[in-house]
XYZ file of C-alpha atoms in Angstrom:
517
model
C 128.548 97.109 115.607
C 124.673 96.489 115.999
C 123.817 99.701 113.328
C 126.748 98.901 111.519
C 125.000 95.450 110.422
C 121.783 96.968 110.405
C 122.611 99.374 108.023
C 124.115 96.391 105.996
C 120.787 94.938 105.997
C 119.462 98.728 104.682
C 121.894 97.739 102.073
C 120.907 94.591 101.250
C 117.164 95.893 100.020
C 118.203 99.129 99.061
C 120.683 97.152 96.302
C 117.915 94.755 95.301
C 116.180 97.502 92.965
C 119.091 98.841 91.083
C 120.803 95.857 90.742
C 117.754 94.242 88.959
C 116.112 96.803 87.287
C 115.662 98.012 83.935
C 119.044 95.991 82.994
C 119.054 94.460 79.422
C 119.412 90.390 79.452
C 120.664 88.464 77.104
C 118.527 87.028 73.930
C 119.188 83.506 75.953
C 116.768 84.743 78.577
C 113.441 83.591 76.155
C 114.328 80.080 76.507
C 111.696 78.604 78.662
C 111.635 78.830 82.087
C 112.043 75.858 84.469
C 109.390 73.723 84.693
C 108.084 72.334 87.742
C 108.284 68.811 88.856
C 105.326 67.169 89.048
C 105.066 67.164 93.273
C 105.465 70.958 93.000
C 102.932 71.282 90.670
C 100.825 69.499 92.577
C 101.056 71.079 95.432
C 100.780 74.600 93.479
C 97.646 73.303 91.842
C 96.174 72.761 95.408
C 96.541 76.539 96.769
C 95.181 77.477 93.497
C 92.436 79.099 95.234
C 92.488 82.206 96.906
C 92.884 82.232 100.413
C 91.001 84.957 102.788
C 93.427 87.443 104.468
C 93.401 87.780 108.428
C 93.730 91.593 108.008
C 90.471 91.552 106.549
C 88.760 89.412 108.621
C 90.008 91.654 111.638
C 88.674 94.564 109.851
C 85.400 93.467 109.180
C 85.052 92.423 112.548
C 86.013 96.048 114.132
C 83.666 97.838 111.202
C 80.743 95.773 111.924
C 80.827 95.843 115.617
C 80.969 99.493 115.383
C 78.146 99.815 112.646
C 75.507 97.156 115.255
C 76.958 99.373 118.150
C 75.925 102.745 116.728
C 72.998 101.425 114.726
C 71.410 99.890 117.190
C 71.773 103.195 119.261
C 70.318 105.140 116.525
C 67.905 103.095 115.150
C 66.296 103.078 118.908
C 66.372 106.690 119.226
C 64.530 107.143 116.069
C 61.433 104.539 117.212
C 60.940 105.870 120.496
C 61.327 108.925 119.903
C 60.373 109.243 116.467
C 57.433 111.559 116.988
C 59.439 114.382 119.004
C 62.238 114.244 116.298
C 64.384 117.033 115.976
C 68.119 116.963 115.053
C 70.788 118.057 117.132
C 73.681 116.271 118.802
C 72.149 115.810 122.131
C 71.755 111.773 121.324
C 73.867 111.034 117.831
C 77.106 112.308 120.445
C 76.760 109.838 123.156
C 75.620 106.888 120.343
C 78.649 107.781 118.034
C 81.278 108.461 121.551
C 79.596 104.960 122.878
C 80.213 103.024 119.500
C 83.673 104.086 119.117
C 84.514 103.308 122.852
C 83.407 100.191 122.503
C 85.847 98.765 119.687
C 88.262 100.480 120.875
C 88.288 99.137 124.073
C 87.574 95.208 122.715
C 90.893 96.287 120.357
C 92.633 97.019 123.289
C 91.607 93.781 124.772
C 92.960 91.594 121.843
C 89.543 89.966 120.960
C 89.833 91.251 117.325
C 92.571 88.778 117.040
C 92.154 85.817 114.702
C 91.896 83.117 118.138
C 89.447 85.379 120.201
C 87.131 85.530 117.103
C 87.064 82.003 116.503
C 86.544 80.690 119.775
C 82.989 82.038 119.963
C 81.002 81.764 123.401
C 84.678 81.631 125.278
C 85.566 85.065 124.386
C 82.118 86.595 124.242
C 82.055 87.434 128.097
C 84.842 90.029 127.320
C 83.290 91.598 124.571
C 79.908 91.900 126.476
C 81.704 92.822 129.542
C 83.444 96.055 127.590
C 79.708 96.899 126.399
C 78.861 97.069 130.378
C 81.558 98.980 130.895
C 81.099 101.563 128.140
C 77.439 102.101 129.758
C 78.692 102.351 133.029
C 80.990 105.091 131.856
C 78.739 106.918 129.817
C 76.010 106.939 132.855
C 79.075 108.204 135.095
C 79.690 111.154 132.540
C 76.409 112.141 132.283
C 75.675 112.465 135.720
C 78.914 114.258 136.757
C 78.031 116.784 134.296
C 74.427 116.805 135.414
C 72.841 115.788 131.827
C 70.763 112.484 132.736
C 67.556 114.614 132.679
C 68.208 115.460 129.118
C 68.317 111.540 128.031
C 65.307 108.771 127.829
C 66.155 106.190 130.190
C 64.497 104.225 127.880
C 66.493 104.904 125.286
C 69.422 104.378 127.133
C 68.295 101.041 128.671
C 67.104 99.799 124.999
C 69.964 100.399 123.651
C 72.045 98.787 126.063
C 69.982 95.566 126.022
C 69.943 95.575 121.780
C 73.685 95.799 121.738
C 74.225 93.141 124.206
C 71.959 91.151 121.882
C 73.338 92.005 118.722
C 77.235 91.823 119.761
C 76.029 88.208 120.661
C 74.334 87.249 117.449
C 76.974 88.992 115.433
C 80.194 87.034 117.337
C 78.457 83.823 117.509
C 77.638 84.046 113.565
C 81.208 85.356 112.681
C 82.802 82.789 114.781
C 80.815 79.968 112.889
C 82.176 81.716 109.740
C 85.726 81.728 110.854
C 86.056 78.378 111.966
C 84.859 77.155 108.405
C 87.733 79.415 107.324
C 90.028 77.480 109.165
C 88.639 74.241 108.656
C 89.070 75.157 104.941
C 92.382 76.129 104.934
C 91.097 79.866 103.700
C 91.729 81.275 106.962
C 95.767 81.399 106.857
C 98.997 82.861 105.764
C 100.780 80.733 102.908
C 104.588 80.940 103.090
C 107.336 79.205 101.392
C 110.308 78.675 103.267
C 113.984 80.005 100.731
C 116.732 78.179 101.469
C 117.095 74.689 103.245
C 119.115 72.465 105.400
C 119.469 73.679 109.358
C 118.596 76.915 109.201
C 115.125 76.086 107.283
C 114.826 73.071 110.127
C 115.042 75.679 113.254
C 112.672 78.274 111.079
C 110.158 75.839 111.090
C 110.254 74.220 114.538
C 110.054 77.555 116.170
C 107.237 78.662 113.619
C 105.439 75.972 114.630
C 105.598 76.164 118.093
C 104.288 80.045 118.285
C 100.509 79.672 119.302
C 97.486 80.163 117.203
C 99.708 80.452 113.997
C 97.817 81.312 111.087
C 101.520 80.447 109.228
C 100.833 77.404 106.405
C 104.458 76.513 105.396
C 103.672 74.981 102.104
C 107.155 73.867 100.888
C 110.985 74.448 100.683
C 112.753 75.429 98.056
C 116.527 75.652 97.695
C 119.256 75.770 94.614
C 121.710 73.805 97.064
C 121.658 69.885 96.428
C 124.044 68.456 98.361
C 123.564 67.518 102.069
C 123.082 70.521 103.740
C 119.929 70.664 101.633
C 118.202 67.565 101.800
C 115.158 66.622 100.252
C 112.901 66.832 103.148
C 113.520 68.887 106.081
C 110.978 69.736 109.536
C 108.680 67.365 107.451
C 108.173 69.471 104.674
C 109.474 68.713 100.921
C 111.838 70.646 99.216
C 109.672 71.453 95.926
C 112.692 72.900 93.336
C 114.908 75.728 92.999
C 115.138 79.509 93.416
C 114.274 79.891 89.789
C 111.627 77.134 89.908
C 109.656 79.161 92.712
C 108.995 82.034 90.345
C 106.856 79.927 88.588
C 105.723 78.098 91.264
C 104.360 81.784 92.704
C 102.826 82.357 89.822
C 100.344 79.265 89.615
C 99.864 78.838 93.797
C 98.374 81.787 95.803
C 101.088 81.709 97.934
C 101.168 85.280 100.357
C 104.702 85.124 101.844
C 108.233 84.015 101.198
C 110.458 83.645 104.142
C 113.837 83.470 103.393
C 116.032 81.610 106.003
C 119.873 82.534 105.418
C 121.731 84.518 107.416
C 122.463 88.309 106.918
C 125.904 87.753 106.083
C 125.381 85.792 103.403
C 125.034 88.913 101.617
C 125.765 88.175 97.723
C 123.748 84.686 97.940
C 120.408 86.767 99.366
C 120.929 89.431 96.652
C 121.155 86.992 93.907
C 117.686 85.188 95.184
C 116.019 88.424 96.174
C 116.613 89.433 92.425
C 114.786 87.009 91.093
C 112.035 86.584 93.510
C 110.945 90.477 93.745
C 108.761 89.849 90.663
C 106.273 87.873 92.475
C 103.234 89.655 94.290
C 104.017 88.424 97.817
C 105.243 89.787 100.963
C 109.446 88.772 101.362
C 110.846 88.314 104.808
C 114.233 87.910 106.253
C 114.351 85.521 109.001
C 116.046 86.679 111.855
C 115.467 84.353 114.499
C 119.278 83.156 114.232
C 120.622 86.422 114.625
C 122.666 87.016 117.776
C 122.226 90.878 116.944
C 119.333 92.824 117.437
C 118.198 95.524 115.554
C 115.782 98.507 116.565
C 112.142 96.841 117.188
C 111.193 99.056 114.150
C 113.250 96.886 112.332
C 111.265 94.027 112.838
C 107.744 92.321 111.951
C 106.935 89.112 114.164
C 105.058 85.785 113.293
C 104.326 85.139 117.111
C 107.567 85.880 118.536
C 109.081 84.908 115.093
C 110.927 88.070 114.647
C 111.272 89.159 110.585
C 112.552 92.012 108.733
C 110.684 93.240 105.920
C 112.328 93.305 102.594
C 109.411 93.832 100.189
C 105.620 94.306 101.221
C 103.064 92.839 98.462
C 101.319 95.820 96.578
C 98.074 96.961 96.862
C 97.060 94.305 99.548
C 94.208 94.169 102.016
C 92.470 97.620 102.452
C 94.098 99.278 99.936
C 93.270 96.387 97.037
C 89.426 96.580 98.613
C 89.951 100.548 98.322
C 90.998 100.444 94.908
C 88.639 97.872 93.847
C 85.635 99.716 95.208
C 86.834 102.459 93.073
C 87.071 100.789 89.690
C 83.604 99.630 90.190
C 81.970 103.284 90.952
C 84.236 104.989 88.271
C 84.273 102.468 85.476
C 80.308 102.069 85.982
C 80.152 106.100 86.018
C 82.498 105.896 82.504
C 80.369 103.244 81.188
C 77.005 105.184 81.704
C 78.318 108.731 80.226
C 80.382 106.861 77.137
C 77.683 104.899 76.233
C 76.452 107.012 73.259
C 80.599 106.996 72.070
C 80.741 103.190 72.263
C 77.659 102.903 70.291
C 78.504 105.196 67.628
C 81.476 103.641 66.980
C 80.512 100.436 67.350
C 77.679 101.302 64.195
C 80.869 102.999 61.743
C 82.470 100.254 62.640
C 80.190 97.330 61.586
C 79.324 99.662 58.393
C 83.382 100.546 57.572
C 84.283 96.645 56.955
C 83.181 93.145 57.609
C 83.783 91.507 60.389
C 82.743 91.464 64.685
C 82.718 94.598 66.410
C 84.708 93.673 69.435
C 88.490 92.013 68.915
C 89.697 90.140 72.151
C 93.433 89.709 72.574
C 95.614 87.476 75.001
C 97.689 89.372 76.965
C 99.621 89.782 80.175
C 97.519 89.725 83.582
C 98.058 90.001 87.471
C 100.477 87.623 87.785
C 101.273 86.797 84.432
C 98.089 85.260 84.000
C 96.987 85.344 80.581
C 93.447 87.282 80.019
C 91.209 88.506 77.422
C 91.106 92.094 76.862
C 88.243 93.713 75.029
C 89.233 95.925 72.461
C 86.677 97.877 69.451
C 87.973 95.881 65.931
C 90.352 98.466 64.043
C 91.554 95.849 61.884
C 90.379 94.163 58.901
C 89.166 90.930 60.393
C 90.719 88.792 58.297
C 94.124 91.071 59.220
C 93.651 90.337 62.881
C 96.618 89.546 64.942
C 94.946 88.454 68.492
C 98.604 87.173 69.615
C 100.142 90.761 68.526
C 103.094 88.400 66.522
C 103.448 91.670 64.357
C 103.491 95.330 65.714
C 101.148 97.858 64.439
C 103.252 100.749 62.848
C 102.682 104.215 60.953
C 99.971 103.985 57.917
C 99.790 100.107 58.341
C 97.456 98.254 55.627
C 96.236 96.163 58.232
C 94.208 98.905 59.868
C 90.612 100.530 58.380
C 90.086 103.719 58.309
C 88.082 104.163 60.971
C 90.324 102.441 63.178
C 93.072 104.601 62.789
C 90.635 107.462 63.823
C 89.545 105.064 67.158
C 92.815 104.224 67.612
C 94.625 107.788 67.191
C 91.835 108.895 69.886
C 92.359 105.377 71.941
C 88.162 105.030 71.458
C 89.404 101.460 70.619
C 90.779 101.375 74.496
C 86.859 102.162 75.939
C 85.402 98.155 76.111
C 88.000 97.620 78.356
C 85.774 99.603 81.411
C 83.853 95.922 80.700
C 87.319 93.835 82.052
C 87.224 96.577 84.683
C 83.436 96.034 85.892
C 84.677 92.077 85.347
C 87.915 92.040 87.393
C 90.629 91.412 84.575
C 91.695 95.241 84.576
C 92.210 97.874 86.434
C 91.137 101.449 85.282
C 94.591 102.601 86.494
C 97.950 100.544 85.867
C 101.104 99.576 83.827
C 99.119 98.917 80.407
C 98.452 95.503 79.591
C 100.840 93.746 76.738
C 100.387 91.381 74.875
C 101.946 87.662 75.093
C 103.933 88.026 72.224
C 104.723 91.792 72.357
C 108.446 92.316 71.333
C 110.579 95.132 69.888
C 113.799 94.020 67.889
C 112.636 90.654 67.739
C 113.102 90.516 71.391
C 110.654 89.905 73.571
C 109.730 92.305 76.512
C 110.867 89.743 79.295
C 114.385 89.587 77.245
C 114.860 93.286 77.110
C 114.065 94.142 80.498
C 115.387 91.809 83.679
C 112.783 92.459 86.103
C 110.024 92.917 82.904
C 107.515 90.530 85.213
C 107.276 92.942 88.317
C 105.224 95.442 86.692
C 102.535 92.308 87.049
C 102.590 92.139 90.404
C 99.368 94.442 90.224
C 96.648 94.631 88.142
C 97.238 95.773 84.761
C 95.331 99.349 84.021
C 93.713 100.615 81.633
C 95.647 103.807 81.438
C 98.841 104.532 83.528
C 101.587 106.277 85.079
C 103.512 105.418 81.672
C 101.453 106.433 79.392
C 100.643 109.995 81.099
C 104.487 110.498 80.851
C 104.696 109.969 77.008
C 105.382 106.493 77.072
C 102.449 105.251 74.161
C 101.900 103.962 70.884
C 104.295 101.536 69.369
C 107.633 100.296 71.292
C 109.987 99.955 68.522
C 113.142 100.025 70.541
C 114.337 99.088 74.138
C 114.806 102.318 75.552
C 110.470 102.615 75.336
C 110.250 99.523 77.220
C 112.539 100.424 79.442
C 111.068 103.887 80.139
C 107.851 101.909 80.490
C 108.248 99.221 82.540
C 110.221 102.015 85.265
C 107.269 104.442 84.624
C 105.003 101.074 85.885
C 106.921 100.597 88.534
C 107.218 104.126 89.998
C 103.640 103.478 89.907
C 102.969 100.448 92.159
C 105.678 101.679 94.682
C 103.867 105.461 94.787
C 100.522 103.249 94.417
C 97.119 105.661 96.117
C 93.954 106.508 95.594
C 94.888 110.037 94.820
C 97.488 108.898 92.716
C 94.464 107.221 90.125
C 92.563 109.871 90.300
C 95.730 112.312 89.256
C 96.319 110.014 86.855
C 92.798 109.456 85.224
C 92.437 113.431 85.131
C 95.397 113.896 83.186
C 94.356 111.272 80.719
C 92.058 112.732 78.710
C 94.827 115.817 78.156
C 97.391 113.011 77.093
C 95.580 111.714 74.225
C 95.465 115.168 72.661
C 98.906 113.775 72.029
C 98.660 112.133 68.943
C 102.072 111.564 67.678
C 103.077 107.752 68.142
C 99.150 106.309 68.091
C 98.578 104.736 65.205
């Protein structure tokens, strides 16, 4: 019975995709969405800002404890012993075994959790007490394997007495920091609770009574209005409906729905998980009300909170710091070596027509948020279309001559390493479109249910789609549709290797010159 229900649940996510993808909607679907009321939007406009993520501030912790623990050990060695310097691994071993001891052993210990780094001189004893421990060990090793004579005792003393000193500076500064954090309100976990009445009630009692919750329930939202939805429940509003709460993600930094209905409720959660997987948040399935268990693999836990995962927000934490760090080395790499390109064509350009340089057009960010992208001018100013209301097609008049050349060869597409270096873009991702991009006279978001989930990263500025063929105009909704599930693939497959397979192949694609222009 118990993996007969868990495989239900299987079911559940496995359906969400292929039920809501890639389907065509109805031309109805460009009526405006629902607006929020105005004690939604409030409360959206007040977790505007972004909040930091726990996962990160574990992580620095762990990487900076480890970088004072072996630093200190070499930077020792090299004063005292600076003048009989020779490398070999008689000291960087025991420095680098030491170091990694160390946070492994505070890991083990729990004081990289959120609590033991905030409380400061309370849980320093532990930390400092691991560091004795680690020394203790190491002096153990070393003489059971008769080595002390090959080690300053100076050295090892130093180093001993530095870390103790810097572990203390370091905690007592990075607790100061993280209580701010929390004082803030930066320091937490934003969730909205789906789905009201008793089931929301219980949710919230028991999420509130788990210990040291970094959980900030910032509202309710259900489509039910009758009583066993009421308006406020545990103390917190209900803000609007299902559909409401898509645009309610997209103007509050919210990092977590929690949706609070049981599993058997199987057609209601599929309907609301189809229209929530757009946003760029983690979605959870309460199951604190479930008399069945499932596996513990099954589960994640807020406290003792147990959740299952149904989708995990993309590119989050280390990887978006991963892929961040490599925009910035790669774009400012691009940027140094295209230099010469960009400024030949931005001269042909000035001396083909009239008119700026750069164009700058409104289109589709990280979350639907509108941002300007940079683009070199291939249009006759006065022909400019920032709001793309008409589509460029074969040997159109708006279009000089040297911008068909820039655009056939997507030299147009290079200002955009700028929105990179700025934050906007992404040198790899579904391709940016613009607000009013349509094919048929349909907009995107009409043609394709589920159009909005290729935002849930940052847009690129060359992608999985385009290295599969998918480029140039979109003049019917099989493109868009091969698009938008190229973009997809993409943020599901999302790595590091994965950009840099992509950018290699890019320059090979635009040999392909067919639908570019």
């Amino acid at each position: 019975m118990n993996k007969r229900i868990e495989n239900k649940h299987m079911n559940i996510v496995a359906k969400v995709p292929s039920d809501a993808l890639l389907r065509r909607v109805p031309a109805a679907a460009n009526d405006a969405g629902p607006k929020l009321n105005a004690q939604a939007r409030t409360v959206a406009e007040g977790l505007s800002k972004q909040s930091v993520s726990p996962v990160l501030v574990r992580g620095f912790a762990r990487l900076a404890e480890l970088v004072i623990a072996a630093g200190l050990g070499f930077a020792v060695h090299a004063i005292y012993l600076a003048r009989n310097f020779t490398f070999d691994w008689t000291y960087p071993l025991p420095v680098l075994l030491g170091a990694c001891m160390a946070v492994i052993a505070i890991q083990l210990s729990d004081s990289y959790s959120i609590p033991a780094l905030r409380s400061g001189v309370r849980g320093l004893g532990r930390v400092l007490s691991i560091w004795t421990l680690i020394f203790a060990t190491l002096a153990v090793v070393a003489f059971l394997f008769k080595a002390g004579e090959e080690y300053s005792r100076v050295w090892f003393v130093t180093w001993f007495i530095s870390g103790l000193v810097g572990l203390t500076a370091f905690r007592m500064a990075y607790a100061s920091a993280v209580r701010q954090w929390t004082r803030t309100g930066k320091l937490e976990r934003r969730a909205v609770i789906v789905g009201g009445g008793q089931p929301a009630d219980a949710l919230i009692r028991e999420i509130n009574l788990q210990p040291d919750n970094d959980i900030r329930i910032c509202g309710i939202f259900d489509d039910r209005k009758d009583d066993r939805s009421p308006a406020m429940v545990a103390g917190y509003p209900k803000l609007g409906t299902i559909a409401e709460l898509v645009e309610f993600g997209r103007l509050a930094r919210i990092d977590m729905l929690i949706v609070s209905l049981p599993i058997r409720a199987e057609n209601r959660l599929l309907e609301m998980l189809r229209q929530l997987w757009v946003l760029p948040v983690d979605i959870r399935l309460s199951a604190h009300t479930n008399k069945l268990r499932f596996r513990p693999r099954a589960y994640s836990y807020i406290g003792a909170v147990p959740m299952i995962d149904i989708f995990d927000k993309p590119i989050a934490d280390w990887d978006h710091i991963a892929k961040r760090s490599f925009d910035l080395v790669i774009a400012t790499l691009a940027i140094i070596a295209l230099t010469p390109l960009m400024a030949a064509a931005a001269f042909v350009i000035r001396i083909d027509s009239p008119g700026p340089v750069l164009f700058r057009q409104k289109r589709y960010g990280f979350n639907n948020e509108v941002i300007d992208v940079l683009k070199f001018r291939s249009m006759y100013h006065h022909m400019a279309d920032p709001l793309a209301k008409t589509v460029v097609t074969r040997n159109d008049s708006r279009v000089t001559r040297v911008g068909r050349f820039i655009r056939k060869t997507s030299i147009d597409e290079l200002p955009q390493l700028f929105n990179v270096l700025a934050g906007s873009l992404s040198l790899v991702g579904p391709r940016p479109h613009a607000v009013n991009a349509h094919t048929s006279n349909q907009l995107f978001e009409t043609v394709v249910d589920g159009y909005f989930a290729r935002h849930r990263v940052k847009p690129g500025v060359t992608g999985w789609a385009q290295i599969n063929g998918w480029r140039g105009e979109i003049d019917s909704s099989e493109k868009i549709m091969g698009r938008v599930e190229a973009d997809l693939y993409y943020i599901e497959n999302w790595s590091v290797f994965f950009d840099l397979y992509i950018l290699a192949l890019t320059p090979f694609r635009l040999l392909d010159t067919q639908n570019a222009y």
